[in-house]
CSV table of C-alpha atoms in Angstrom, one decimal:
chain,number,residue,atom,x,y,z
A,1,MET,CA,-2.5,-6.4,13.6
A,2,PHE,CA,-3.5,-6.8,10.0
A,3,GLY,CA,-0.4,-8.9,9.3
A,4,ALA,CA,-1.1,-11.2,12.3
A,5,LEU,CA,-4.7,-11.7,11.3
A,6,ALA,CA,-3.8,-12.5,7.7
A,7,LEU,CA,-1.1,-14.9,8.7
A,8,GLY,CA,-3.4,-16.6,11.2
A,9,ALA,CA,-6.3,-16.9,8.7
A,10,GLY,CA,-4.0,-18.1,5.9
A,11,GLY,CA,-2.3,-20.6,8.3
A,12,LEU,CA,-5.7,-22.0,9.3
A,13,MET,CA,-6.8,-22.4,5.7
A,14,VAL,CA,-3.7,-24.3,4.6
A,15,ARG,CA,-3.8,-26.4,7.7
A,16,GLU,CA,-7.4,-27.4,6.8
A,17,ALA,CA,-6.3,-28.3,3.3
A,18,ARG,CA,-6.3,-32.0,2.4
A,19,SER,CA,-2.8,-32.2,0.9
A,20,ALA,CA,0.8,-31.5,2.0
A,21,ALA,CA,1.2,-29.7,-1.4
A,22,ALA,CA,-1.4,-27.1,-0.4
A,23,ARG,CA,0.2,-26.5,2.9
A,24,ARG,CA,3.6,-26.1,1.2
A,25,LEU,CA,2.0,-23.6,-1.1
A,26,GLY,CA,0.9,-21.4,1.8
A,27,LEU,CA,4.4,-21.4,3.3
A,28,VAL,CA,6.0,-20.5,0.0
A,29,LEU,CA,3.5,-17.8,-0.5
A,30,ALA,CA,4.3,-16.2,2.9
A,31,ILE,CA,8.1,-16.5,2.2
A,32,VAL,CA,8.0,-14.8,-1.2
A,33,LEU,CA,5.4,-12.2,-0.2
A,34,ALA,CA,7.7,-11.1,2.7
A,35,GLY,CA,10.2,-9.9,0.1
A,36,GLN,CA,7.7,-7.5,-1.5
A,37,GLY,CA,8.4,-3.9,-0.9
A,38,ALA,CA,4.7,-3.2,-0.2
A,39,VAL,CA,4.7,-5.5,2.8
A,40,LEU,CA,7.1,-3.6,5.0
A,41,VAL,CA,6.8,-0.1,3.5
A,42,TYR,CA,3.0,-0.1,3.4
A,43,GLY,CA,2.8,-1.8,6.8
A,44,ALA,CA,4.8,1.1,8.3
A,45,GLU,CA,3.5,4.0,6.2
A,46,LEU,CA,0.2,3.2,4.5
A,47,ARG,CA,-1.7,0.8,6.7
A,48,SER,CA,-5.0,0.8,4.8
A,49,TYR,CA,-3.1,-0.3,1.7
A,50,PHE,CA,-1.4,-3.0,3.7
A,51,ALA,CA,-4.9,-4.1,4.8
A,52,SER,CA,-5.8,-4.2,1.1
A,53,LEU,CA,-2.8,-6.4,0.4
A,54,CYS,CA,-3.7,-8.8,3.1
A,55,ALA,CA,-7.4,-9.0,2.1
A,56,VAL,CA,-6.7,-9.7,-1.6
A,57,THR,CA,-4.0,-12.2,-0.8
A,58,LEU,CA,-6.3,-14.2,1.5
A,59,LEU,CA,-9.1,-13.9,-1.1
A,60,VAL,CA,-7.0,-15.4,-3.9
A,61,LEU,CA,-5.4,-18.0,-1.6
A,62,ALA,CA,-8.9,-19.3,-0.7
A,63,LEU,CA,-9.9,-19.4,-4.4
A,64,VAL,CA,-6.7,-21.1,-5.5
A,65,LEU,CA,-6.9,-23.8,-2.8
A,66,ALA,CA,-10.5,-24.6,-3.8
A,67,TRP,CA,-9.4,-24.7,-7.4
A,68,LEU,CA,-6.5,-27.1,-6.8
A,69,GLU,CA,-8.7,-29.4,-4.7
A,70,GLY,CA,-11.7,-29.1,-6.9
A,71,ALA,CA,-13.9,-28.6,-3.8
A,72,PRO,CA,-15.0,-25.7,-1.6
A,73,GLY,CA,-13.2,-27.0,1.4
A,74,GLY,CA,-14.1,-26.7,5.1
A,75,PRO,CA,-15.7,-24.0,7.2
A,76,VAL,CA,-12.4,-22.1,7.8
A,77,ARG,CA,-11.9,-21.5,4.1
A,78,ARG,CA,-15.5,-20.4,3.7
A,79,ARG,CA,-15.3,-17.9,6.6
A,80,VAL,CA,-12.0,-16.5,5.4
A,81,LEU,CA,-13.4,-16.1,1.9
A,82,TRP,CA,-16.3,-14.2,3.1
A,83,GLY,CA,-14.2,-11.9,5.4
A,84,ALA,CA,-11.5,-11.3,2.8
A,85,MET,CA,-14.1,-10.6,0.1
A,86,LEU,CA,-16.0,-8.1,2.2
A,87,ALA,CA,-12.7,-6.3,3.1
A,88,ALA,CA,-11.2,-6.4,-0.4
A,89,PHE,CA,-14.4,-5.0,-2.0
A,90,ASN,CA,-14.7,-2.2,0.6
A,91,LEU,CA,-11.3,-0.8,1.5
A,92,HIS,CA,-10.3,1.2,-1.7
A,93,ILE,CA,-11.9,1.6,-5.0
A,94,ALA,CA,-8.8,0.3,-6.9
A,95,THR,CA,-8.6,-2.7,-4.6
A,96,SER,CA,-12.3,-3.4,-5.2
A,97,LEU,CA,-11.9,-3.4,-8.9
A,98,ILE,CA,-8.8,-5.6,-8.8
A,99,ALA,CA,-10.5,-8.1,-6.5
A,100,GLY,CA,-13.6,-8.1,-8.6
A,101,CYS,CA,-11.6,-8.9,-11.7
A,102,LEU,CA,-9.8,-11.8,-9.9
A,103,VAL,CA,-13.0,-13.2,-8.7
A,104,ALA,CA,-14.6,-12.9,-12.2
A,105,ALA,CA,-11.6,-14.8,-13.6
A,106,PHE,CA,-12.2,-17.8,-11.2
A,107,LEU,CA,-15.9,-17.7,-11.7
A,108,GLY,CA,-15.4,-17.8,-15.5
A,109,GLY,CA,-13.0,-20.7,-15.0
A,110,ALA,CA,-15.5,-22.7,-12.9
A,111,LEU,CA,-18.1,-22.0,-15.5
A,112,LEU,CA,-15.9,-23.3,-18.3
A,113,ARG,CA,-15.1,-26.3,-16.2
A,114,ARG,CA,-18.8,-26.8,-15.5
A,115,ASP,CA,-18.1,-27.1,-11.8
A,116,ARG,CA,-21.5,-26.0,-10.4
A,117,VAL,CA,-20.5,-26.8,-6.8
A,118,LEU,CA,-17.4,-24.5,-7.0
A,119,LEU,CA,-19.3,-21.9,-8.9
A,120,ARG,CA,-22.0,-21.7,-6.2
A,121,TRP,CA,-19.4,-21.5,-3.5
A,122,MET,CA,-17.5,-18.7,-5.2
A,123,LEU,CA,-20.6,-16.7,-6.2
A,124,GLY,CA,-22.2,-15.9,-2.8
A,125,PRO,CA,-19.4,-13.8,-1.2
A,126,PRO,CA,-18.8,-11.4,-4.1
A,127,LEU,CA,-22.5,-10.8,-4.5
A,128,ALA,CA,-22.8,-9.9,-0.9
A,129,ALA,CA,-19.7,-7.8,-0.9
A,130,GLY,CA,-20.8,-6.1,-4.1
A,131,VAL,CA,-24.1,-5.1,-2.6
A,132,VAL,CA,-22.2,-3.4,0.3
A,133,LEU,CA,-19.9,-1.7,-2.2
A,134,LEU,CA,-22.9,-0.5,-4.3
A,135,ALA,CA,-24.6,0.9,-1.2
A,136,VAL,CA,-21.5,2.8,-0.1
A,137,THR,CA,-21.0,4.0,-3.6
A,138,ALA,CA,-24.5,5.3,-3.9
A,139,VAL,CA,-23.9,7.5,-0.8
A,140,GLN,CA,-20.3,8.5,-1.4
A,141,ALA,CA,-20.0,8.8,-5.2
A,142,PRO,CA,-20.7,12.6,-5.1
A,143,LEU,CA,-18.0,13.0,-2.5
A,144,TRP,CA,-15.5,11.0,-4.5
A,145,GLU,CA,-16.3,13.1,-7.6
A,146,ALA,CA,-15.8,16.3,-5.7
A,147,ASN,CA,-12.7,15.2,-3.9
A,148,THR,CA,-10.9,14.1,-7.2
A,149,ARG,CA,-11.5,17.2,-9.3
A,150,ALA,CA,-8.1,18.5,-8.3
A,151,PHE,CA,-5.8,15.5,-8.1
A,152,TRP,CA,-2.0,15.1,-8.0
A,153,ILE,CA,-2.0,12.0,-10.2
A,154,PRO,CA,-0.5,12.8,-13.7
A,155,PRO,CA,-3.0,12.2,-16.5
A,156,GLY,CA,-2.6,10.5,-19.8
A,157,PHE,CA,-1.9,7.0,-21.2
A,158,PHE,CA,1.9,7.0,-20.9
A,159,ALA,CA,1.9,8.1,-17.2
A,160,ALA,CA,-0.6,5.3,-16.4
A,161,ARG,CA,1.2,2.7,-18.5
A,162,TRP,CA,4.6,3.5,-17.0
A,163,THR,CA,3.2,3.4,-13.4
A,164,ILE,CA,1.6,0.0,-14.0
A,165,GLN,CA,4.7,-1.4,-15.8
A,166,ASN,CA,7.1,-0.1,-13.1
A,167,GLU,CA,5.1,-1.4,-10.2
A,168,VAL,CA,4.3,-4.8,-11.7
A,169,THR,CA,8.0,-5.2,-12.7
A,170,ARG,CA,9.1,-4.3,-9.2
A,171,MET,CA,6.7,-6.9,-7.8
A,172,LEU,CA,7.9,-9.6,-10.1
A,173,LEU,CA,11.6,-8.9,-9.7
A,174,ALA,CA,11.5,-8.5,-5.9
A,175,ASN,CA,12.7,-12.1,-5.7
A,176,GLY,CA,14.6,-13.1,-8.8
A,177,PRO,CA,15.2,-16.8,-7.9
A,178,ALA,CA,11.4,-17.1,-7.1
A,179,LEU,CA,10.5,-15.7,-10.5
A,180,LEU,CA,12.9,-17.9,-12.4
A,181,GLY,CA,11.8,-21.0,-10.5
A,182,ALA,CA,8.2,-20.2,-11.0
A,183,ILE,CA,8.6,-19.9,-14.7
A,184,ALA,CA,10.4,-23.2,-14.9
A,185,GLY,CA,7.9,-25.0,-12.7
A,186,LEU,CA,4.9,-23.8,-14.6
A,187,ALA,CA,6.5,-24.6,-17.9
A,188,LEU,CA,7.4,-28.1,-16.8
A,189,ALA,CA,3.9,-28.6,-15.4
A,190,ALA,CA,2.3,-27.4,-18.6
A,191,LEU,CA,4.5,-29.6,-20.7
A,192,ALA,CA,3.8,-32.7,-18.6
A,193,ALA,CA,0.0,-32.0,-18.8
A,194,LEU,CA,0.2,-31.7,-22.6
A,195,ARG,CA,2.2,-34.9,-22.9
A,196,GLU,CA,0.0,-36.9,-20.6
A,197,ARG,CA,-3.2,-35.2,-21.9
A,198,ARG,CA,-4.5,-34.2,-18.5
A,199,ARG,CA,-5.4,-31.1,-16.6
A,200,ALA,CA,-2.7,-29.1,-14.7
A,201,PRO,CA,-4.6,-27.3,-11.9
A,202,GLU,CA,-1.6,-25.3,-10.8
A,203,VAL,CA,-1.1,-24.0,-14.3
A,204,GLU,CA,-4.8,-23.2,-14.6
A,205,ALA,CA,-4.8,-21.4,-11.3
A,206,ALA,CA,-1.7,-19.3,-12.3
A,207,LEU,CA,-3.3,-18.4,-15.6
A,208,LEU,CA,-6.6,-17.4,-13.9
A,209,LEU,CA,-4.5,-15.2,-11.5
A,210,GLY,CA,-2.7,-13.6,-14.4
A,211,LEU,CA,-5.9,-13.1,-16.3
A,212,GLY,CA,-7.6,-11.4,-13.3
A,213,CYS,CA,-4.6,-9.1,-12.8
A,214,ALA,CA,-4.5,-8.2,-16.5
A,215,ALA,CA,-8.3,-7.4,-16.4
A,216,GLY,CA,-7.8,-5.3,-13.2
A,217,MET,CA,-5.0,-3.3,-14.8
A,218,ALA,CA,-7.1,-2.7,-17.9
A,219,VAL,CA,-10.1,-1.5,-15.8
A,220,LEU,CA,-7.9,0.9,-13.9
A,221,LEU,CA,-6.3,2.2,-17.1
A,222,ALA,CA,-9.8,2.7,-18.6
A,223,ILE,CA,-10.9,4.8,-15.6
A,224,HIS,CA,-7.7,6.8,-15.7
A,225,LEU,CA,-8.3,7.7,-19.4
A,226,ALA,CA,-12.1,8.1,-19.4
A,227,LEU,CA,-13.0,9.6,-16.0
A,228,ARG,CA,-10.1,10.8,-13.8
A,229,PRO,CA,-6.4,10.3,-13.4
A,230,PHE,CA,-6.5,7.2,-11.3
A,231,VAL,CA,-3.4,5.1,-11.6
A,232,VAL,CA,-0.8,5.6,-8.9
A,233,GLU,CA,1.7,3.0,-7.4
A,234,ARG,CA,0.0,2.4,-4.1
A,235,TYR,CA,-3.4,1.8,-5.7
A,236,LEU,CA,-1.9,-1.2,-7.4
A,237,VAL,CA,-1.1,-3.0,-4.1
A,238,GLY,CA,-3.9,-5.5,-4.7
A,239,LEU,CA,-1.8,-7.0,-7.5
A,240,ALA,CA,1.0,-8.2,-5.3
A,241,GLY,CA,-0.8,-11.1,-3.6
A,242,PRO,CA,-2.1,-12.8,-6.8
A,243,LEU,CA,1.2,-12.3,-8.6
A,244,VAL,CA,3.2,-13.8,-5.7
A,245,LEU,CA,0.7,-16.6,-5.4
A,246,ALA,CA,1.2,-17.4,-9.1
A,247,MET,CA,4.9,-17.5,-8.4
A,248,ALA,CA,4.3,-19.8,-5.4
A,249,LEU,CA,2.3,-22.2,-7.6
A,250,GLY,CA,5.2,-22.4,-10.1
A,251,LEU,CA,7.8,-22.9,-7.3
A,252,THR,CA,5.9,-25.7,-5.7
A,253,ALA,CA,5.4,-27.3,-9.1
A,254,LEU,CA,9.1,-27.2,-9.6
A,255,GLY,CA,9.9,-28.3,-6.1
A,256,LYS,CA,8.0,-31.5,-6.4
A,257,ARG,CA,9.9,-32.4,-9.5
A,258,LEU,CA,13.2,-32.1,-7.9
A,259,PRO,CA,15.0,-34.6,-5.6
A,260,ARG,CA,14.7,-33.8,-1.9
A,261,ARG,CA,18.0,-32.0,-1.7
A,262,GLY,CA,17.3,-30.0,-4.8
A,263,GLU,CA,13.9,-29.0,-3.4
A,264,CYS,CA,15.5,-27.9,-0.1
A,265,ALA,CA,18.2,-25.9,-2.0
A,266,LEU,CA,15.5,-24.2,-4.1
A,267,TYR,CA,13.5,-23.1,-1.1
A,268,ALA,CA,16.6,-22.0,0.8
A,269,VAL,CA,17.7,-19.8,-2.1
A,270,VAL,CA,14.2,-18.3,-2.4
A,271,THR,CA,14.1,-17.7,1.4
A,272,GLY,CA,17.5,-16.1,1.3
A,273,ALA,CA,16.5,-13.7,-1.5
A,274,SER,CA,13.3,-12.7,0.4
A,275,LEU,CA,15.3,-12.0,3.6
A,276,PHE,CA,17.8,-10.0,1.6
A,277,ALA,CA,14.9,-8.0,0.0
A,278,LEU,CA,13.2,-7.6,3.4
A,279,TYR,CA,16.4,-6.2,4.9
A,280,GLY,CA,16.7,-3.6,2.1
A,281,HIS,CA,13.0,-2.6,2.5
A,282,MET,CA,13.6,-2.2,6.3
A,283,GLN,CA,16.5,0.1,5.7
A,284,ALA,CA,14.5,2.1,3.1
A,285,THR,CA,11.6,2.5,5.5
A,286,ILE,CA,13.8,3.6,8.4
A,287,ALA,CA,15.4,6.2,6.1
A,288,LYS,CA,12.1,7.7,5.0
A,289,ALA,CA,11.8,11.4,5.9
A,290,GLY,CA,9.1,11.8,8.6
A,291,TRP,CA,8.0,14.5,11.0
A,292,ASP,CA,10.3,13.3,13.8
A,293,GLY,CA,13.5,14.9,12.5
A,294,SER,CA,12.2,18.5,12.4
A,295,ALA,CA,10.2,18.1,15.6
A,296,ARG,CA,13.2,16.7,17.4
A,297,ALA,CA,15.3,19.7,16.3
A,298,VAL,CA,12.6,22.1,17.5
A,299,ALA,CA,12.5,20.3,20.9
A,300,ALA,CA,16.3,20.5,21.2
A,301,LYS,CA,16.2,24.3,20.6
A,302,VAL,CA,13.4,24.8,23.1
A,303,ALA,CA,15.2,22.7,25.7
A,304,ALA,CA,18.4,24.8,25.2
A,305,CYS,CA,16.4,28.0,25.7
A,306,PRO,CA,13.0,27.4,27.2
A,307,ASP,CA,11.6,30.9,26.4
A,308,SER,CA,11.8,30.1,22.6
A,309,PRO,CA,8.3,30.6,21.1
A,310,VAL,CA,7.4,28.1,18.3
A,311,HIS,CA,5.2,29.4,15.5
A,312,LEU,CA,3.4,27.7,12.6
A,313,ASP,CA,2.4,29.4,9.4
A,314,PRO,CA,-0.5,27.8,7.3
A,315,GLN,CA,0.9,29.3,4.1
A,316,TRP,CA,3.8,26.8,4.1
A,317,ASN,CA,1.3,24.0,3.9
A,318,ALA,CA,-1.1,25.8,1.6
A,319,ASP,CA,-0.9,23.2,-1.2
A,320,VAL,CA,-2.0,20.3,1.2
A,321,LEU,CA,-4.6,22.4,3.0
A,322,ALA,CA,-6.2,23.4,-0.3
A,323,LEU,CA,-6.7,19.8,-1.5
A,324,PRO,CA,-10.1,18.2,-1.1
A,325,PRO,CA,-11.5,16.8,1.1
A,326,ALA,CA,-11.7,19.4,3.8
A,327,ASP,CA,-10.4,16.8,6.3
A,328,ASN,CA,-6.9,17.6,5.1
A,329,ARG,CA,-6.9,20.9,7.1
A,330,GLU,CA,-7.6,19.1,10.3
A,331,VAL,CA,-5.1,16.3,9.7
A,332,VAL,CA,-2.2,18.8,9.2
A,333,ARG,CA,-3.1,20.7,12.4
A,334,PHE,CA,-3.5,17.4,14.3
A,335,ALA,CA,0.0,16.2,13.0
A,336,TYR,CA,1.7,19.4,14.3
A,337,ARG,CA,-0.1,19.1,17.7
A,338,THR,CA,0.8,15.4,18.0
A,339,MET,CA,4.5,15.9,17.3
A,340,ALA,CA,4.7,18.9,19.7
A,341,GLU,CA,3.1,16.8,22.5
A,342,ARG,CA,5.4,13.8,21.7
A,343,PHE,CA,8.6,15.9,21.9
A,344,GLY,CA,7.4,18.1,24.8
A,345,PHE,CA,7.2,21.6,23.4
A,346,ARG,CA,4.4,24.1,23.0
A,347,ILE,CA,3.1,25.7,19.8
A,348,GLU,CA,2.0,29.3,20.0
A,349,PRO,CA,-1.7,30.1,19.3
A,350,ALA,CA,-2.4,31.1,15.7
A,351,ALA,CA,-3.0,34.8,16.6
A,352,SER,CA,0.3,35.0,18.6
A,353,ARG,CA,3.1,37.2,17.3
A,354,ARG,CA,5.3,36.8,20.3
A,355,VAL,CA,9.0,37.3,19.7
A,356,SER,CA,11.4,36.4,22.6
A,357,ALA,CA,13.8,39.0,23.9
A,358,THR,CA,16.1,36.4,25.4
A,359,CYS,CA,15.8,33.3,23.3
A,360,PRO,CA,15.5,32.5,19.6
A,361,THR,CA,12.1,32.7,18.0
A,362,LEU,CA,11.3,29.5,16.0
A,363,PHE,CA,9.2,28.9,12.9
A,364,TRP,CA,8.5,25.3,12.1
A,365,ALA,CA,7.1,23.8,8.9
A,366,GLU,CA,6.7,20.1,7.8
A,367,HIS,CA,5.7,18.3,4.7
A,368,GLY,CA,7.2,20.9,2.4
A,369,THR,CA,7.3,18.8,-0.7
A,370,ARG,CA,6.0,21.4,-3.1
A,371,ILE,CA,6.4,24.7,-1.3
A,372,ARG,CA,10.1,25.0,-0.4
A,373,PRO,CA,10.9,28.5,0.6
A,374,GLU,CA,14.4,29.9,1.3
A,375,ALA,CA,15.3,31.8,4.4
A,376,ALA,CA,14.8,35.2,2.8
A,377,GLN,CA,11.3,34.2,1.7
A,378,VAL,CA,10.4,33.0,5.1
A,379,LEU,CA,11.7,36.2,6.7
A,380,ALA,CA,9.8,38.4,4.4
A,381,ALA,CA,6.6,36.4,4.8
A,382,GLU,CA,6.8,36.4,8.6
A,383,ARG,CA,7.5,40.1,8.7
A,384,ALA,CA,4.5,40.7,6.5
A,385,ARG,CA,2.4,38.7,9.1
A,386,GLY,CA,3.5,41.2,11.8
A,387,PHE,CA,6.5,39.6,13.4
A,388,ALA,CA,9.3,42.0,14.4
A,389,LEU,CA,12.4,40.0,13.3
A,390,PRO,CA,16.0,41.2,13.1
A,391,GLY,CA,16.9,38.3,10.8
A,392,LEU,CA,16.5,34.6,10.3
A,393,THR,CA,18.4,31.4,9.5
A,394,GLN,CA,16.8,28.2,8.2
A,395,GLU,CA,17.6,24.5,8.6
A,396,TRP,CA,16.0,21.9,6.3
A,397,ILE,CA,15.5,18.4,7.9
A,398,GLY,CA,14.0,15.9,5.4
A,399,VAL,CA,11.0,17.7,3.9
A,400,GLY,CA,10.6,19.9,7.0
A,401,TRP,CA,12.5,22.9,8.2
A,402,VAL,CA,13.1,25.1,11.3
A,403,ALA,CA,13.7,28.8,10.9
A,404,GLU,CA,15.4,30.6,13.8
A,405,ALA,CA,15.3,34.4,14.5
A,406,PRO,CA,17.8,35.7,17.1
A,407,PRO,CA,16.7,37.3,20.4
A,408,LEU,CA,15.7,40.9,20.1
A,409,ARG,CA,18.3,42.0,22.6
């Protein structure tokens, strides 16, 4: 849904643009962005971060189109800018900061260019979105502070620096031909502008995008060092849209300097590289360990012997359950119930100690990323809880496991 809305809004903006070059820019942006790992992986696994990616991408596309044309544009661009700004400022704190830095870069550019019309057009949406953000922050800041006292993000400068470097490098190298073409196109456009003593709007826009990204990374790093460990890969998803848009600016600048066949060949190579990357991300997403594997194994064992009781033990998820906020405790229980319903088996009540005399007794745990017990530990722990078990075998499936005790007779 987020992807369809973003594609539709972006398509309407570039269709409304005055030039074929602007429409080509939107198409190249979509092609290169499709090869980013965050698009498919976050779309499948981390949907609010995918929404952040869509919002920031639409936001910077609206700003860049206005910058290239030197005019605010029509009503579609204005509406998309308002909607994208409100979303980007109010989905995740890290996204809010990155979006704010990007907007500040373009506001500064318009101020230096003394373009009052563009400045006024750009200023309204971030002010309104910022008021909403401040109002939410006033209410939720104490909760954020409490929820991040115990955090899994590693502290320190080097942890943050390597996370930023690795993620930005991954974004830039997701499509090698696009990166090389973008560098060549921006370099040629800059040289031509210097030689002819004129402005190069595409180079200016790319520089403003780069400046906004650099400022956003600096702010995140400062928070990481001064307040709380804050830098983690998925929090940087807001950088993908502006970095890819800067590449799209370079690619279109190169394309218009090539003969028709050369331009077609350039875009064909870039599209092929994006499709190749997209296929790899699809395979990686499918291969991710989820709850389905262990739940399917439990369902198969229950189907083979219907009297098999299925027990859960909160201690195997103690690390997750202990993390603030308290919602985590409900989410984990909900996940177990959902998977049991999906695969058609019943989980025993928490107080139950039923052991089957005719079928195996099953113990099921998922999301065992930190607590990874062996069969002997599981057996000892369940006996201590009051289960009369003659023995136990354990099977790991991804980051979940199923332990099976034989029938009592």
